[in-house]
PDB file of C-alpha atoms in Angstrom:
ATOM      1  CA  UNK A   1     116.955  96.579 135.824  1.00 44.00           C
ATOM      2  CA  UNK A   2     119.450  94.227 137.196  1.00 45.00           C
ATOM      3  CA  UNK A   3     120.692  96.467 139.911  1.00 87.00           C
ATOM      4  CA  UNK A   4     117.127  97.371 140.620  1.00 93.00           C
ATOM      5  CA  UNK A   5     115.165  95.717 143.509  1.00 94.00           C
ATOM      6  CA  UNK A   6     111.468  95.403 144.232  1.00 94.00           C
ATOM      7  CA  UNK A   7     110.049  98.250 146.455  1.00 93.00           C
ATOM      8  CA  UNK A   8     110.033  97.315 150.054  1.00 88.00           C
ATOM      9  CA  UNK A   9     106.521  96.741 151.876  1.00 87.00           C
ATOM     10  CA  UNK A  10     104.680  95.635 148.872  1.00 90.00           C
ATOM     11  CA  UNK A  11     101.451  93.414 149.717  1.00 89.00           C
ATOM     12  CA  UNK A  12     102.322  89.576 149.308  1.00 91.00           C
ATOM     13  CA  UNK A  13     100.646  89.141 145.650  1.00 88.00           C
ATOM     14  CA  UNK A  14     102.105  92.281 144.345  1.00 90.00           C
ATOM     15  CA  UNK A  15     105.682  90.953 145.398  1.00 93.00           C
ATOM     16  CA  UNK A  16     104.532  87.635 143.808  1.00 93.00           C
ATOM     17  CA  UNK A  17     103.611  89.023 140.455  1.00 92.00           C
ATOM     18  CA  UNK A  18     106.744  91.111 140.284  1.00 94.00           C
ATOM     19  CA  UNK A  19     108.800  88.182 140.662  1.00 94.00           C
ATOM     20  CA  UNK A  20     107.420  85.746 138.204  1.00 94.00           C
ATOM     21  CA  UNK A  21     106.925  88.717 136.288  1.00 95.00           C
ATOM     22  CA  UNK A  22     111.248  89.373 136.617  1.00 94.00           C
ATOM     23  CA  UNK A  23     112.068  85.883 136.373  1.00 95.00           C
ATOM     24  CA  UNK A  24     110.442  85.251 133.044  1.00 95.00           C
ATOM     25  CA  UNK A  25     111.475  88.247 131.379  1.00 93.00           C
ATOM     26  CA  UNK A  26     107.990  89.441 131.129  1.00 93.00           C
ATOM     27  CA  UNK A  27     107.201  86.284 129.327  1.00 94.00           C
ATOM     28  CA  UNK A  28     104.800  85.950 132.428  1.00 94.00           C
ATOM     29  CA  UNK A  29     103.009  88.397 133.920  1.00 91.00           C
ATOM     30  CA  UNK A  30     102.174  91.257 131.816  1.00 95.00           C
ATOM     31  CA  UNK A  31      98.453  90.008 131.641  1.00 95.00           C
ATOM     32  CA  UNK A  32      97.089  89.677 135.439  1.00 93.00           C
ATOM     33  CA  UNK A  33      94.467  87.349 136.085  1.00 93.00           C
ATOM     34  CA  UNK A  34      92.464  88.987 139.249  1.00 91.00           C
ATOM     35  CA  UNK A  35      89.017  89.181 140.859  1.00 91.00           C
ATOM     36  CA  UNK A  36      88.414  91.882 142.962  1.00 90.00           C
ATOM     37  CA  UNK A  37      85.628  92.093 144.957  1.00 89.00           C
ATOM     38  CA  UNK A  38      82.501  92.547 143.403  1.00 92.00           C
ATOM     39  CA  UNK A  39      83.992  92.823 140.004  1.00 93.00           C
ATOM     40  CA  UNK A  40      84.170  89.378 138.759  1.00 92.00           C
ATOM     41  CA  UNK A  41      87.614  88.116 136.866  1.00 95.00           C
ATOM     42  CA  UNK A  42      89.292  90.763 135.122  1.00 95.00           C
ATOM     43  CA  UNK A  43      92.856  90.697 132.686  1.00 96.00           C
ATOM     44  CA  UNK A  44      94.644  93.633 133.712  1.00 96.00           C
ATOM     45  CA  UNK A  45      97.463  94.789 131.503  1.00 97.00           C
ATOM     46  CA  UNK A  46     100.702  95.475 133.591  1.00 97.00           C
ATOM     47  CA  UNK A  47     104.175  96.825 133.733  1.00 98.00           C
ATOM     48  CA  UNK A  48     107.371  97.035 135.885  1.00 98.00           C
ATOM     49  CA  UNK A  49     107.758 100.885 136.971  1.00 98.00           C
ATOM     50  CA  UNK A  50     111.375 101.173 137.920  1.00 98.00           C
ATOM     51  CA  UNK A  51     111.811 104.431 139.884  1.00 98.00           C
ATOM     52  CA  UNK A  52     114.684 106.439 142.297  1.00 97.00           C
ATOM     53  CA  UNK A  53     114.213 106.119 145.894  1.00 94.00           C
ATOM     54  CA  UNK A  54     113.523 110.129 146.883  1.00 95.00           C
ATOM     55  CA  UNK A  55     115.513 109.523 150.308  1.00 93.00           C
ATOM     56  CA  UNK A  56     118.035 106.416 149.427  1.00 92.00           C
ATOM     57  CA  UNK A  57     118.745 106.877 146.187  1.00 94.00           C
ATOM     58  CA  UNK A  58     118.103 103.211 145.326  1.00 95.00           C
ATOM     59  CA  UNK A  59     116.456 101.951 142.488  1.00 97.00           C
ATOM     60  CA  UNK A  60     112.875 100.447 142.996  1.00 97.00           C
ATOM     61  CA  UNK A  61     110.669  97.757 140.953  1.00 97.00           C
ATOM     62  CA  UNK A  62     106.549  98.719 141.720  1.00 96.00           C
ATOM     63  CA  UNK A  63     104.202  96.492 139.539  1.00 96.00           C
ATOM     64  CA  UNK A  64     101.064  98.760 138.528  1.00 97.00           C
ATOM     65  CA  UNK A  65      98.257  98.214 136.237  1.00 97.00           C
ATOM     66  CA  UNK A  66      98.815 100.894 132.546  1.00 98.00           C
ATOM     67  CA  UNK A  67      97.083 101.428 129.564  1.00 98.00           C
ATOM     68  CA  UNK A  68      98.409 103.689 126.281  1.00 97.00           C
ATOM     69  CA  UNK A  69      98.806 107.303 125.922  1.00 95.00           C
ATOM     70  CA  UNK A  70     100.471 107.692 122.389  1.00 93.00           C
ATOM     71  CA  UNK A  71     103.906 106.240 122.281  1.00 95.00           C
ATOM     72  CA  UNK A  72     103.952 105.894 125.925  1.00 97.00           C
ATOM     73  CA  UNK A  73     101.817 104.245 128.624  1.00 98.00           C
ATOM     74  CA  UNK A  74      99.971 105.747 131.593  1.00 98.00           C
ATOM     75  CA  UNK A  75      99.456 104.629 135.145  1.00 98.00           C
ATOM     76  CA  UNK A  76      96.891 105.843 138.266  1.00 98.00           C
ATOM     77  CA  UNK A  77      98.649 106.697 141.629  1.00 98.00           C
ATOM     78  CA  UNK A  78      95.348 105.524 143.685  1.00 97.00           C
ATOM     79  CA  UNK A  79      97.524 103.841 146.700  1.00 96.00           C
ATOM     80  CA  UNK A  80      94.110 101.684 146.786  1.00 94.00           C
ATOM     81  CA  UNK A  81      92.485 105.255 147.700  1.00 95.00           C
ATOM     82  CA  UNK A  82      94.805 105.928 150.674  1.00 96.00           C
ATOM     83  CA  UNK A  83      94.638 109.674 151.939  1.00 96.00           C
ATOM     84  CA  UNK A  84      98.779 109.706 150.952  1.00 96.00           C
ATOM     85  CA  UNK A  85     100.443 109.555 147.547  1.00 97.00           C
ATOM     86  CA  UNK A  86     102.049 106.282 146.851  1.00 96.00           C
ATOM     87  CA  UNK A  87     105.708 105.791 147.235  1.00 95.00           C
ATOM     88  CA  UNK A  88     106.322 105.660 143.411  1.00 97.00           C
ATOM     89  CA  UNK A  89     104.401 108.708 142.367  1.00 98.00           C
ATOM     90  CA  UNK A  90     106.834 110.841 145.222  1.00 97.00           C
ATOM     91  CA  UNK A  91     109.292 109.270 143.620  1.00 97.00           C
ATOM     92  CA  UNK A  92     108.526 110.502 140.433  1.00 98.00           C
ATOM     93  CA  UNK A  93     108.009 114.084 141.590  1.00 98.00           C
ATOM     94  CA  UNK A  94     111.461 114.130 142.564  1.00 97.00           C
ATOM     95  CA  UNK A  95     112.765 112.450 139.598  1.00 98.00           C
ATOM     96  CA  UNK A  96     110.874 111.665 136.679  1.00 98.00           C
ATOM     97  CA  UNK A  97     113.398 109.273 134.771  1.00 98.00           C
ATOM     98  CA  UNK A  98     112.143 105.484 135.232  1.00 98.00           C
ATOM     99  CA  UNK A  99     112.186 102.743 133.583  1.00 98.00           C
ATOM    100  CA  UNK A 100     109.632 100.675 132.502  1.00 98.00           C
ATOM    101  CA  UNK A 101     109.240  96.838 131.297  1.00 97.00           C
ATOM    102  CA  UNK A 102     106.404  96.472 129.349  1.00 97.00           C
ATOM    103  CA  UNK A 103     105.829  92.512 128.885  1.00 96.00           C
ATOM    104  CA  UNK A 104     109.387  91.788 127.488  1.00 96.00           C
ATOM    105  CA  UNK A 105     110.257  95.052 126.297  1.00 96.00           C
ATOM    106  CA  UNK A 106     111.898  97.427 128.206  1.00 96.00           C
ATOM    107  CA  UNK A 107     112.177 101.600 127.287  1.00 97.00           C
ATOM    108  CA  UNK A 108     113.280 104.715 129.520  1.00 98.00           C
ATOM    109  CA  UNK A 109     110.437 107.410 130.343  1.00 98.00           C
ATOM    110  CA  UNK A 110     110.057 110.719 131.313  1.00 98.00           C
ATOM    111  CA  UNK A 111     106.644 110.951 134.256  1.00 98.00           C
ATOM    112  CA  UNK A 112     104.425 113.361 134.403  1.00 98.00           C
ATOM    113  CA  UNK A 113     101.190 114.143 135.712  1.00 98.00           C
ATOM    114  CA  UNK A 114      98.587 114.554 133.553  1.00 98.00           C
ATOM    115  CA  UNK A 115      95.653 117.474 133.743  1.00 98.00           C
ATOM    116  CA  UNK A 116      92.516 118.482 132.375  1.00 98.00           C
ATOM    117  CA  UNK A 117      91.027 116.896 129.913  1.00 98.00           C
ATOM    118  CA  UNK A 118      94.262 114.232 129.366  1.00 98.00           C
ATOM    119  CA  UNK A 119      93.740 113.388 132.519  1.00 98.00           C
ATOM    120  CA  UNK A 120      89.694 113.063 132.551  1.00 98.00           C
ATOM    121  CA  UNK A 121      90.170 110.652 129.269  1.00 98.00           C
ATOM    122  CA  UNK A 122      93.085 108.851 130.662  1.00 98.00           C
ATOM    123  CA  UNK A 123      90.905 108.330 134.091  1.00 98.00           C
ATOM    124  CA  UNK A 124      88.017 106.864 131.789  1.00 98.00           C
ATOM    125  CA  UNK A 125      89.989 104.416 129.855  1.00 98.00           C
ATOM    126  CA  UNK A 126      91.623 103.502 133.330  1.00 98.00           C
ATOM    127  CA  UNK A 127      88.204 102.669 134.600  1.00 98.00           C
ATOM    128  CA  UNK A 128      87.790 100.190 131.838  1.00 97.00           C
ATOM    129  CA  UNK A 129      90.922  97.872 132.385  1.00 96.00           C
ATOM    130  CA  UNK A 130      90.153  98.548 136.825  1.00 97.00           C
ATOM    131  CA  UNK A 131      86.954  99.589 137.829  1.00 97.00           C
ATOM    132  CA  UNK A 132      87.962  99.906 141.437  1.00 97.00           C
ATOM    133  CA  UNK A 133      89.638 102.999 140.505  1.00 98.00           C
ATOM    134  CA  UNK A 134      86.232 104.640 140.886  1.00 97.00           C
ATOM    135  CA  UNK A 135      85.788 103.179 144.401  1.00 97.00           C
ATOM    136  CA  UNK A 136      89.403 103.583 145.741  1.00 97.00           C
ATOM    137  CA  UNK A 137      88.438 107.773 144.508  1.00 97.00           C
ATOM    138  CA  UNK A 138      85.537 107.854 146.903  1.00 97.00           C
ATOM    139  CA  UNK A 139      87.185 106.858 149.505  1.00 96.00           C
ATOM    140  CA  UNK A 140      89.583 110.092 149.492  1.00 97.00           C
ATOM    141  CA  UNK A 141      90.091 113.411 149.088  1.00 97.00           C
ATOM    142  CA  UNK A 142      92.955 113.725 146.677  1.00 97.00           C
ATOM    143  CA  UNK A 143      92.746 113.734 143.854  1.00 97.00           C
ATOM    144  CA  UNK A 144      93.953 110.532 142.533  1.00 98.00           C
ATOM    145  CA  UNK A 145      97.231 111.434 139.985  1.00 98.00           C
ATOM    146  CA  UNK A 146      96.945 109.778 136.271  1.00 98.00           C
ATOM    147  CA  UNK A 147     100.732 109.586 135.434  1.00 98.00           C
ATOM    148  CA  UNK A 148     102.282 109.830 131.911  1.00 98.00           C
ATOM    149  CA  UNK A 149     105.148 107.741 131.097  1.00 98.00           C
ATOM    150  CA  UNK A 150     106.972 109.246 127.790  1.00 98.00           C
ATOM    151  CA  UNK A 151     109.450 107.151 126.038  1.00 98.00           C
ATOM    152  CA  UNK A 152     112.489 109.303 125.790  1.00 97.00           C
TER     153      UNK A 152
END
């Protein structure tokens, strides 16, 4: 990921985790300590999503919040419950190579959106690492994408 940078026009303490998250070679990071609203303190486990810019080209670090799906991991495109995809997921319909850094491990994977009942399981064990999930989906229309990532 060394030619990779982190996505442009990410809130302050997503840029924050990404970097201590980078700098320690996932040593740090991969467990995030947060406490949303209403929610009390919750250990979230999370990864480095390393995507193609659609328009540039360039490669791009997002942090995101995963669980398992067989060999691979999975990840929720919410955007917070924004009426617009995320920049990521767009990114991943155009190309759906990434690369992810799980703690210190790092693997290539193959996106894809997941349907039907994958994606009504994968939603349900998403809403047991981040509960907000089911708040950021009332606030919108869209349905919010649960994203496969398949070593390869």
């Amino acid at each position: 990921m060394a030619e990779a940078k982190l996505a442009p026009n990410l809130p302050q303490w997503m840029q924050e985790h990404a970097e201590r998250y980078l700098s320690s070679g996932g040593k740090e990071g991969h467990i995030y300590t947060v406490s949303p609203p209403g929610y009390g303190e919750l250990q979230v486990p999370s990864l480095l999503l390393t995507t193609t810019g659609r328009k540039s080209g360039e490669k791009y670090i997002f942090p995101l919040f995963y669980g398992t799906a067989g060999k691979g991991w999975f990840v929720v495109a919410s955007k917070g419950g924004a009426p617009e995809h995320p920049g990521w997921y767009r990114n991943l319909l155009a190309d759906p190579m990434a690369e992810v850094r799980v703690g210190t491990e790092t693997a290539q994977v193959r996106a894809r959106t997941a349907t039907g009942a994958e994606r009504e399981a994968l939603w349900q064990q998403a809403l047991t690492f981040w509960p907000p999930y089911a708040d950021y989906a009332k606030k919108t229309t869209r349905e919010i994408p649960v994203v496969v990532l398949d070593p390869v």
